[in-house]
CSV table of C-alpha atoms in Angstrom, one decimal:
chain,number,residue,atom,x,y,z
D,1,MET,CA,78.4,-39.1,20.7
D,2,GLY,CA,78.6,-38.6,24.4
D,3,PHE,CA,78.2,-34.9,23.9
D,4,LEU,CA,75.0,-35.4,21.9
D,5,LYS,CA,73.6,-37.7,24.6
D,6,ASN,CA,74.2,-35.1,27.3
D,7,ILE,CA,72.3,-32.5,25.2
D,8,LEU,CA,69.4,-34.8,24.6
D,9,SER,CA,69.4,-35.7,28.3
D,10,ASN,CA,69.2,-32.0,29.3
D,11,ILE,CA,66.4,-31.4,26.9
D,12,LEU,CA,64.4,-34.3,28.3
D,13,ILE,CA,65.0,-33.0,31.8
D,14,ILE,CA,63.8,-29.5,30.9
D,15,ILE,CA,60.7,-30.9,29.2
D,16,PHE,CA,60.0,-33.2,32.1
D,17,LEU,CA,60.4,-30.4,34.6
D,18,SER,CA,58.5,-27.9,32.5
D,19,THR,CA,55.4,-30.1,31.9
D,20,PRO,CA,54.0,-29.8,35.5
D,21,VAL,CA,54.5,-26.0,35.3
D,22,PHE,CA,52.8,-25.8,31.9
D,23,ILE,CA,49.9,-27.9,33.2
D,24,TYR,CA,49.6,-25.8,36.3
D,25,PHE,CA,49.4,-22.6,34.4
D,26,PHE,CA,47.0,-24.1,31.9
D,27,VAL,CA,44.7,-25.3,34.6
D,28,HIS,CA,45.1,-22.0,36.5
D,29,LEU,CA,44.2,-19.9,33.5
D,30,SER,CA,41.3,-22.2,32.6
D,31,ASN,CA,39.8,-21.8,36.0
D,32,GLU,CA,40.4,-18.0,36.0
D,33,ILE,CA,38.4,-17.4,32.8
D,34,ARG,CA,35.5,-19.6,34.0
D,35,LYS,CA,35.1,-18.4,37.6
D,36,PRO,CA,32.9,-15.4,38.5
D,37,LEU,CA,34.8,-12.2,38.5
D,38,LYS,CA,35.0,-10.3,41.8
D,39,THR,CA,36.8,-7.3,40.5
D,40,TYR,CA,33.6,-5.3,40.2
D,41,GLU,CA,30.8,-5.2,42.7
D,42,ASP,CA,27.7,-4.0,40.9
D,43,ASN,CA,26.0,-4.4,37.5
D,44,ILE,CA,27.7,-2.1,35.0
D,45,ILE,CA,27.1,-0.6,31.5
D,46,ILE,CA,30.1,-0.4,29.2
D,47,GLU,CA,30.4,0.7,25.6
D,48,ILE,CA,32.4,-0.9,22.8
D,49,LYS,CA,32.7,1.6,20.0
D,50,ASN,CA,32.6,0.8,16.3
D,51,GLY,CA,36.1,-0.2,15.1
D,52,TYR,CA,37.4,-1.3,18.6
D,53,ASN,CA,39.9,-4.2,18.4
D,54,SER,CA,40.8,-6.7,21.2
D,55,LYS,CA,43.3,-4.3,22.7
D,56,ASN,CA,40.8,-1.5,22.9
D,57,ILE,CA,38.2,-3.8,24.5
D,58,PHE,CA,40.7,-4.8,27.1
D,59,LYS,CA,41.3,-1.1,28.0
D,60,VAL,CA,37.5,-0.7,28.4
D,61,LEU,CA,37.3,-3.7,30.7
D,62,ASN,CA,40.3,-2.7,32.6
D,63,LYS,CA,39.1,0.9,33.1
D,64,ASN,CA,35.8,-0.5,34.6
D,65,ASN,CA,37.7,-2.9,36.9
D,66,ILE,CA,36.2,-5.9,35.2
D,67,ILE,CA,39.4,-7.6,34.2
D,68,ASN,CA,42.9,-6.4,35.1
D,69,ASN,CA,45.1,-9.3,34.0
D,70,LYS,CA,45.9,-9.1,30.2
D,71,LEU,CA,47.3,-12.7,30.2
D,72,ILE,CA,44.0,-14.1,31.5
D,73,TYR,CA,42.1,-11.9,29.0
D,74,GLU,CA,44.2,-13.1,26.0
D,75,PHE,CA,43.8,-16.7,27.2
D,76,GLY,CA,40.0,-16.2,27.4
D,77,ILE,CA,40.0,-15.0,23.7
D,78,ILE,CA,42.0,-18.0,22.7
D,79,ASN,CA,39.3,-20.2,24.2
D,80,LYS,CA,36.6,-18.5,22.2
D,81,LYS,CA,36.3,-20.0,18.8
D,82,ASN,CA,35.4,-17.5,16.0
D,83,TYR,CA,35.4,-14.6,18.4
D,84,LEU,CA,34.1,-11.5,16.7
D,85,PRO,CA,32.9,-8.9,19.2
D,86,LYS,CA,30.2,-6.5,18.1
D,87,TYR,CA,30.1,-2.8,18.9
D,88,GLY,CA,27.4,-1.3,21.2
D,89,GLN,CA,26.4,-0.7,24.8
D,90,TYR,CA,26.4,-3.8,27.0
D,91,TYR,CA,24.8,-4.4,30.4
D,92,ILE,CA,27.3,-6.5,32.4
D,93,LYS,CA,25.8,-8.2,35.4
D,94,LYS,CA,27.9,-8.8,38.5
D,95,ASN,CA,29.5,-12.2,39.1
D,96,LEU,CA,29.8,-13.1,35.4
D,97,SER,CA,32.9,-15.0,34.3
D,98,LEU,CA,35.3,-13.6,31.6
D,99,LEU,CA,34.1,-16.3,29.1
D,100,GLU,CA,30.4,-15.2,29.8
D,101,ILE,CA,31.3,-11.6,29.1
D,102,LEU,CA,33.2,-12.4,25.9
D,103,GLU,CA,30.2,-14.5,24.8
D,104,ILE,CA,27.9,-11.5,25.3
D,105,PHE,CA,30.3,-9.4,23.1
D,106,ASN,CA,30.5,-12.2,20.5
D,107,ASN,CA,26.7,-12.6,20.3
D,108,GLY,CA,26.2,-8.8,20.1
D,109,GLU,CA,23.8,-8.9,23.0
D,110,SER,CA,24.0,-5.1,23.4
D,111,ILE,CA,21.4,-2.8,25.0
D,112,GLN,CA,18.5,-2.2,22.7
D,113,HIS,CA,17.1,1.4,22.7
D,114,LYS,CA,13.8,2.1,21.1
D,115,ILE,CA,12.0,4.9,19.3
D,116,THR,CA,8.3,5.1,18.6
D,117,ILE,CA,7.0,6.9,15.6
D,118,PRO,CA,3.2,7.6,15.9
D,119,GLU,CA,0.9,7.2,13.0
D,120,GLY,CA,-0.2,10.2,11.0
D,121,LEU,CA,2.9,12.4,11.3
D,122,ILE,CA,4.3,14.2,8.3
D,123,THR,CA,7.9,13.4,7.4
D,124,ASN,CA,9.4,16.6,8.8
D,125,GLN,CA,7.9,15.7,12.2
D,126,ILE,CA,9.4,12.2,12.0
D,127,LEU,CA,12.8,13.7,11.1
D,128,SER,CA,12.6,16.0,14.1
D,129,ILE,CA,12.0,13.1,16.5
D,130,ILE,CA,14.9,11.2,15.0
D,131,GLU,CA,17.2,14.3,15.1
D,132,LYS,CA,16.5,14.9,18.7
D,133,ASN,CA,17.3,11.4,19.8
D,134,LYS,CA,20.7,11.5,21.4
D,135,ILE,CA,21.4,7.8,21.2
D,136,LEU,CA,21.4,7.9,17.4
D,137,SER,CA,24.3,9.2,15.4
D,138,GLY,CA,25.0,11.0,12.1
D,139,GLU,CA,23.4,13.8,10.2
D,140,ILE,CA,20.1,13.2,8.4
D,141,ASP,CA,20.3,13.2,4.6
D,142,PRO,CA,18.3,16.3,3.5
D,143,SER,CA,16.7,14.4,0.7
D,144,PHE,CA,14.6,12.5,3.2
D,145,SER,CA,12.6,15.6,3.9
D,146,GLU,CA,11.0,15.4,0.4
D,147,LEU,CA,9.7,11.8,0.9
D,148,GLU,CA,6.2,12.1,2.3
D,149,GLY,CA,4.3,9.0,3.3
D,150,ILE,CA,7.0,6.4,2.8
D,151,PHE,CA,8.1,5.8,6.5
D,152,LEU,CA,6.2,3.2,8.4
D,153,PRO,CA,5.1,4.4,11.9
D,154,GLU,CA,6.2,1.8,14.3
D,155,THR,CA,8.5,1.1,17.3
D,156,TYR,CA,12.0,0.5,16.2
D,157,PHE,CA,14.9,-0.9,18.3
D,158,PHE,CA,18.6,0.0,17.8
D,159,THR,CA,21.9,0.1,19.5
D,160,LYS,CA,23.8,3.2,20.7
D,161,GLY,CA,25.4,5.0,17.9
D,162,TYR,CA,23.1,3.6,15.2
D,163,ASP,CA,23.0,5.9,12.2
D,164,ARG,CA,20.0,8.0,11.7
D,165,ASN,CA,19.9,7.5,8.0
D,166,ASP,CA,20.1,3.7,8.5
D,167,LEU,CA,17.0,4.0,10.7
D,168,LEU,CA,15.1,6.0,8.1
D,169,LEU,CA,16.1,3.4,5.4
D,170,ARG,CA,14.7,0.7,7.7
D,171,MET,CA,11.5,2.6,8.2
D,172,LYS,CA,11.2,3.0,4.4
D,173,SER,CA,11.9,-0.7,3.8
D,174,GLU,CA,9.2,-1.7,6.4
D,175,MET,CA,6.7,0.6,4.6
D,176,ASN,CA,7.5,-1.1,1.3
D,177,LYS,CA,7.0,-4.6,2.9
D,178,GLU,CA,3.7,-3.6,4.4
D,179,LEU,CA,2.5,-1.9,1.3
D,180,ASP,CA,3.5,-4.8,-0.9
D,181,TYR,CA,1.7,-7.3,1.3
D,182,GLU,CA,-1.5,-5.4,1.4
D,183,TRP,CA,-1.3,-4.6,-2.3
D,184,ASN,CA,-1.0,-8.3,-3.1
D,185,ASN,CA,-4.0,-9.0,-0.9
D,186,ARG,CA,-6.2,-6.1,-2.0
D,187,LYS,CA,-9.8,-6.3,-3.0
D,188,LYS,CA,-10.5,-6.4,-6.7
D,189,ASN,CA,-11.6,-3.4,-8.9
D,190,LEU,CA,-10.2,-0.7,-6.7
D,191,PRO,CA,-9.6,2.7,-8.5
D,192,TYR,CA,-5.9,2.7,-8.0
D,193,LYS,CA,-3.3,2.8,-10.7
D,194,SER,CA,-0.4,2.0,-8.4
D,195,LYS,CA,0.6,1.2,-4.8
D,196,PHE,CA,1.5,4.9,-4.4
D,197,ASP,CA,-2.2,5.8,-5.1
D,198,ALA,CA,-3.3,3.5,-2.3
D,199,LEU,CA,-0.7,5.1,0.0
D,200,LYS,CA,-2.2,8.5,-0.8
D,201,ILE,CA,-5.7,7.3,0.3
D,202,ALA,CA,-4.2,5.6,3.4
D,203,SER,CA,-2.7,8.9,4.4
D,204,ILE,CA,-6.0,10.7,4.1
D,205,ILE,CA,-7.8,8.0,6.1
D,206,GLU,CA,-5.1,8.3,8.8
D,207,SER,CA,-5.6,12.1,8.9
D,208,GLU,CA,-9.4,11.8,9.0
D,209,THR,CA,-9.8,9.4,11.9
D,210,GLY,CA,-8.1,7.7,14.8
D,211,ALA,CA,-11.0,5.3,15.3
D,212,ASP,CA,-10.1,1.8,14.1
D,213,SER,CA,-13.8,0.9,13.6
D,214,GLU,CA,-14.2,3.7,11.1
D,215,ARG,CA,-11.1,3.4,8.9
D,216,LYS,CA,-12.7,1.0,6.4
D,217,LEU,CA,-15.9,3.0,6.3
D,218,ILE,CA,-14.0,6.3,5.5
D,219,SER,CA,-12.1,4.3,2.9
D,220,SER,CA,-15.3,3.2,1.3
D,221,VAL,CA,-16.5,6.9,1.0
D,222,PHE,CA,-13.3,7.9,-0.9
D,223,ILE,CA,-13.5,4.7,-3.1
D,224,ASN,CA,-17.1,5.5,-3.9
D,225,ARG,CA,-16.2,9.1,-4.8
D,226,LEU,CA,-13.3,8.1,-7.0
D,227,ASN,CA,-15.5,5.6,-8.8
D,228,LYS,CA,-18.1,8.3,-9.4
D,229,ASN,CA,-15.4,10.9,-10.5
D,230,MET,CA,-16.4,13.1,-7.5
D,231,LYS,CA,-14.0,15.3,-5.7
D,232,LEU,CA,-12.7,13.8,-2.5
D,233,GLN,CA,-13.3,17.0,-0.5
D,234,SER,CA,-11.0,16.1,2.4
D,235,ASP,CA,-10.1,18.9,4.8
D,236,PRO,CA,-6.7,17.4,5.8
D,237,THR,CA,-5.5,17.6,2.2
D,238,VAL,CA,-6.2,21.3,2.2
D,239,LYS,CA,-4.4,21.9,5.5
D,240,TYR,CA,-1.4,19.8,4.4
D,241,GLY,CA,-1.0,21.7,1.1
D,242,LEU,CA,-1.3,25.2,2.6
D,243,GLU,CA,1.2,24.4,5.4
D,244,LYS,CA,3.6,22.9,2.9
D,245,LYS,CA,3.4,25.9,0.6
D,246,ASN,CA,3.4,28.6,3.3
D,247,SER,CA,5.3,26.9,6.2
D,248,ASN,CA,2.7,28.2,8.6
D,249,GLN,CA,0.6,25.9,10.8
D,250,ILE,CA,-3.1,26.1,10.3
D,251,LYS,CA,-5.2,25.3,13.4
D,252,ILE,CA,-8.6,25.7,11.9
D,253,ILE,CA,-9.7,25.1,8.3
D,254,LYS,CA,-11.8,28.1,7.1
D,255,ARG,CA,-14.2,28.1,4.2
D,256,SER,CA,-11.8,30.5,2.4
D,257,HIS,CA,-9.0,27.9,2.7
D,258,LEU,CA,-11.1,25.4,0.7
D,259,LYS,CA,-11.0,27.7,-2.4
D,260,LEU,CA,-7.2,28.2,-2.5
D,261,ASP,CA,-6.1,25.9,-5.3
D,262,HIS,CA,-2.9,23.8,-4.9
D,263,ALA,CA,-1.8,20.3,-5.8
D,264,TRP,CA,-3.2,18.8,-2.6
D,265,ASN,CA,-6.6,20.5,-2.5
D,266,THR,CA,-9.2,17.9,-3.1
D,267,TYR,CA,-11.9,20.6,-3.0
D,268,THR,CA,-10.7,22.4,-6.1
D,269,ARG,CA,-9.3,19.3,-7.9
D,270,LYS,CA,-10.6,15.9,-8.7
D,271,GLY,CA,-8.6,12.7,-8.1
D,272,LEU,CA,-5.8,12.2,-5.7
D,273,PRO,CA,-3.5,14.7,-4.1
D,274,LEU,CA,0.0,15.1,-5.5
D,275,THR,CA,1.6,13.0,-2.7
D,276,PRO,CA,0.5,11.3,0.6
D,277,ILE,CA,-0.3,13.9,3.2
D,278,CYS,CA,1.2,12.0,6.2
D,279,ASN,CA,2.9,8.7,7.0
D,280,PRO,CA,0.0,6.3,7.6
D,281,GLY,CA,0.0,3.3,9.8
D,282,LYS,CA,-0.7,-0.4,9.0
D,283,LYS,CA,-4.4,-0.2,9.8
D,284,SER,CA,-5.0,2.7,7.4
D,285,ILE,CA,-3.1,1.0,4.6
D,286,ARG,CA,-5.1,-2.1,5.1
D,287,ALA,CA,-8.3,0.0,5.1
D,288,ALA,CA,-7.3,1.7,1.8
D,289,LEU,CA,-6.8,-1.6,0.1
D,290,ASN,CA,-9.6,-3.6,1.8
D,291,PRO,CA,-12.5,-1.2,2.3
D,292,ILE,CA,-16.0,-2.2,3.4
D,293,LYS,CA,-18.5,-2.0,0.6
D,294,THR,CA,-21.1,0.7,1.3
D,295,ASP,CA,-23.3,3.3,-0.4
D,296,TYR,CA,-21.8,6.2,1.6
D,297,PHE,CA,-20.5,9.3,-0.1
D,298,TYR,CA,-20.3,11.7,2.8
D,299,PHE,CA,-19.2,11.8,6.5
D,300,VAL,CA,-19.0,14.5,9.1
D,301,ALA,CA,-17.1,14.5,12.4
D,302,ASP,CA,-19.2,14.3,15.5
D,303,SER,CA,-18.3,15.6,19.0
D,304,LYS,CA,-17.1,12.2,20.3
D,305,GLY,CA,-14.1,11.5,18.0
D,306,GLY,CA,-16.3,9.6,15.4
D,307,HIS,CA,-18.3,10.4,12.3
D,308,LEU,CA,-21.8,10.3,10.9
D,309,PHE,CA,-22.0,8.8,7.5
D,310,ALA,CA,-24.5,9.5,4.7
D,311,LYS,CA,-25.5,8.1,1.4
D,312,SER,CA,-26.7,11.3,-0.1
D,313,LEU,CA,-26.2,15.1,0.3
D,314,LYS,CA,-29.7,15.3,1.8
D,315,GLU,CA,-28.7,12.8,4.5
D,316,HIS,CA,-25.4,14.6,5.0
D,317,ASN,CA,-27.1,17.9,5.6
D,318,ILE,CA,-29.4,16.3,8.1
D,319,ASN,CA,-26.4,14.9,10.0
D,320,ILE,CA,-24.8,18.4,10.0
D,321,LEU,CA,-28.1,19.9,11.2
D,322,TYR,CA,-28.2,17.3,14.0
D,323,LEU,CA,-24.7,18.1,15.1
D,324,LYS,CA,-25.2,21.9,15.0
D,325,ASN,CA,-28.7,22.2,16.5
D,326,LYS,CA,-29.2,18.9,18.4
D,327,ASN,CA,-32.8,18.6,17.0
D,328,LEU,CA,-33.5,15.0,17.6
D,329,ILE,CA,-35.8,12.2,16.6
D,330,ARG,CA,-35.2,8.5,16.6
D,331,LEU,CA,-32.6,7.1,14.2
D,332,ASN,CA,-34.1,5.2,11.3
D,333,ASP,CA,-32.5,4.5,7.9
D,334,ASN,CA,-29.4,6.5,8.7
D,335,LYS,CA,-28.2,3.9,11.2
D,336,SER,CA,-25.2,2.1,9.8
D,337,ILE,CA,-25.0,-1.7,10.1
D,338,PHE,CA,-21.2,-1.4,10.0
D,339,LEU,CA,-20.9,0.8,13.2
D,340,ASN,CA,-21.1,-0.4,16.7
D,341,ASP,CA,-24.2,0.9,18.4
D,342,ASN,CA,-22.1,2.4,21.2
D,343,ASN,CA,-20.4,4.7,18.7
D,344,LEU,CA,-23.6,6.0,17.2
D,345,PRO,CA,-25.9,8.8,18.5
D,346,LEU,CA,-29.2,7.3,19.7
D,347,GLU,CA,-31.3,9.8,17.7
D,348,LYS,CA,-31.1,11.9,14.6
D,349,PRO,CA,-32.6,15.2,13.4
D,350,PHE,CA,-35.9,15.5,11.7
D,351,LYS,CA,-36.0,17.4,8.4
D,352,LYS,CA,-39.2,19.5,8.3
């Protein structure tokens, strides 16, 4: 009995003596994980790679002199509930505490890189931009090169090491969302059998003009022509098809090019080209599905980045004469109520 009492007494003494030590270390560690770290003097960028565990992350922090004490590091993790660090590049400001750094990892507040895809590029041009980006990773699936018109031009944000194919899938998904929205809000009685038909016209609009004020006007011309079963006669469709078939860039469209039949030539064939001819932006998609109602069937590019529109071939030829010879009289019935006056010539040619 006395033996047991001695054992119990010793245990109580140990517990009693240990409690202050335990409390001291607990308080010490609690303070250490909350106070600003002075082990690194400047802001720093570190990278946590995909698949890194707690041990790997400590090695990264230790290598960059952010935290050198593994006990403090482990205690900090214990104090973070549901701690699940995300991979990526992180910008670590100076004077942060260990808990603040772990919170950044847990929230995935990594550095966001961006890539901007301009409107009107063909798919191979987009793939080239993505391939050359050194922040992205992985090889591009070759099948993407056959998908014309389905990638939405936009600015996309991503973290270091983001997969190129995942980015392309995001761009494809964003195009589907945009096309679905505009399709569901389109004007009635448009001559499209599917959303893909609308995408084809949007790509032609994108290739024909960069002027926002003209997109819906140009759309109206193509809609009017489709409704009258007229050939679209769009130069960019000819250029796209020839470059796709011959892999040679064409700088100037010649009259002889217009006669070379292929599945995209809207001079030799009625209806729509086989596929879109570029990857159109949101404004061109909107224009294709919400055109202005006009009586225009023709347009010709002017020298200022715009176009002159005409209701008949006679008017169209007058516009061409004006642009070629600069024979001027005052504008009358050719003046469009849809165009801003600043974008129009003040005078037009006289047909003798």
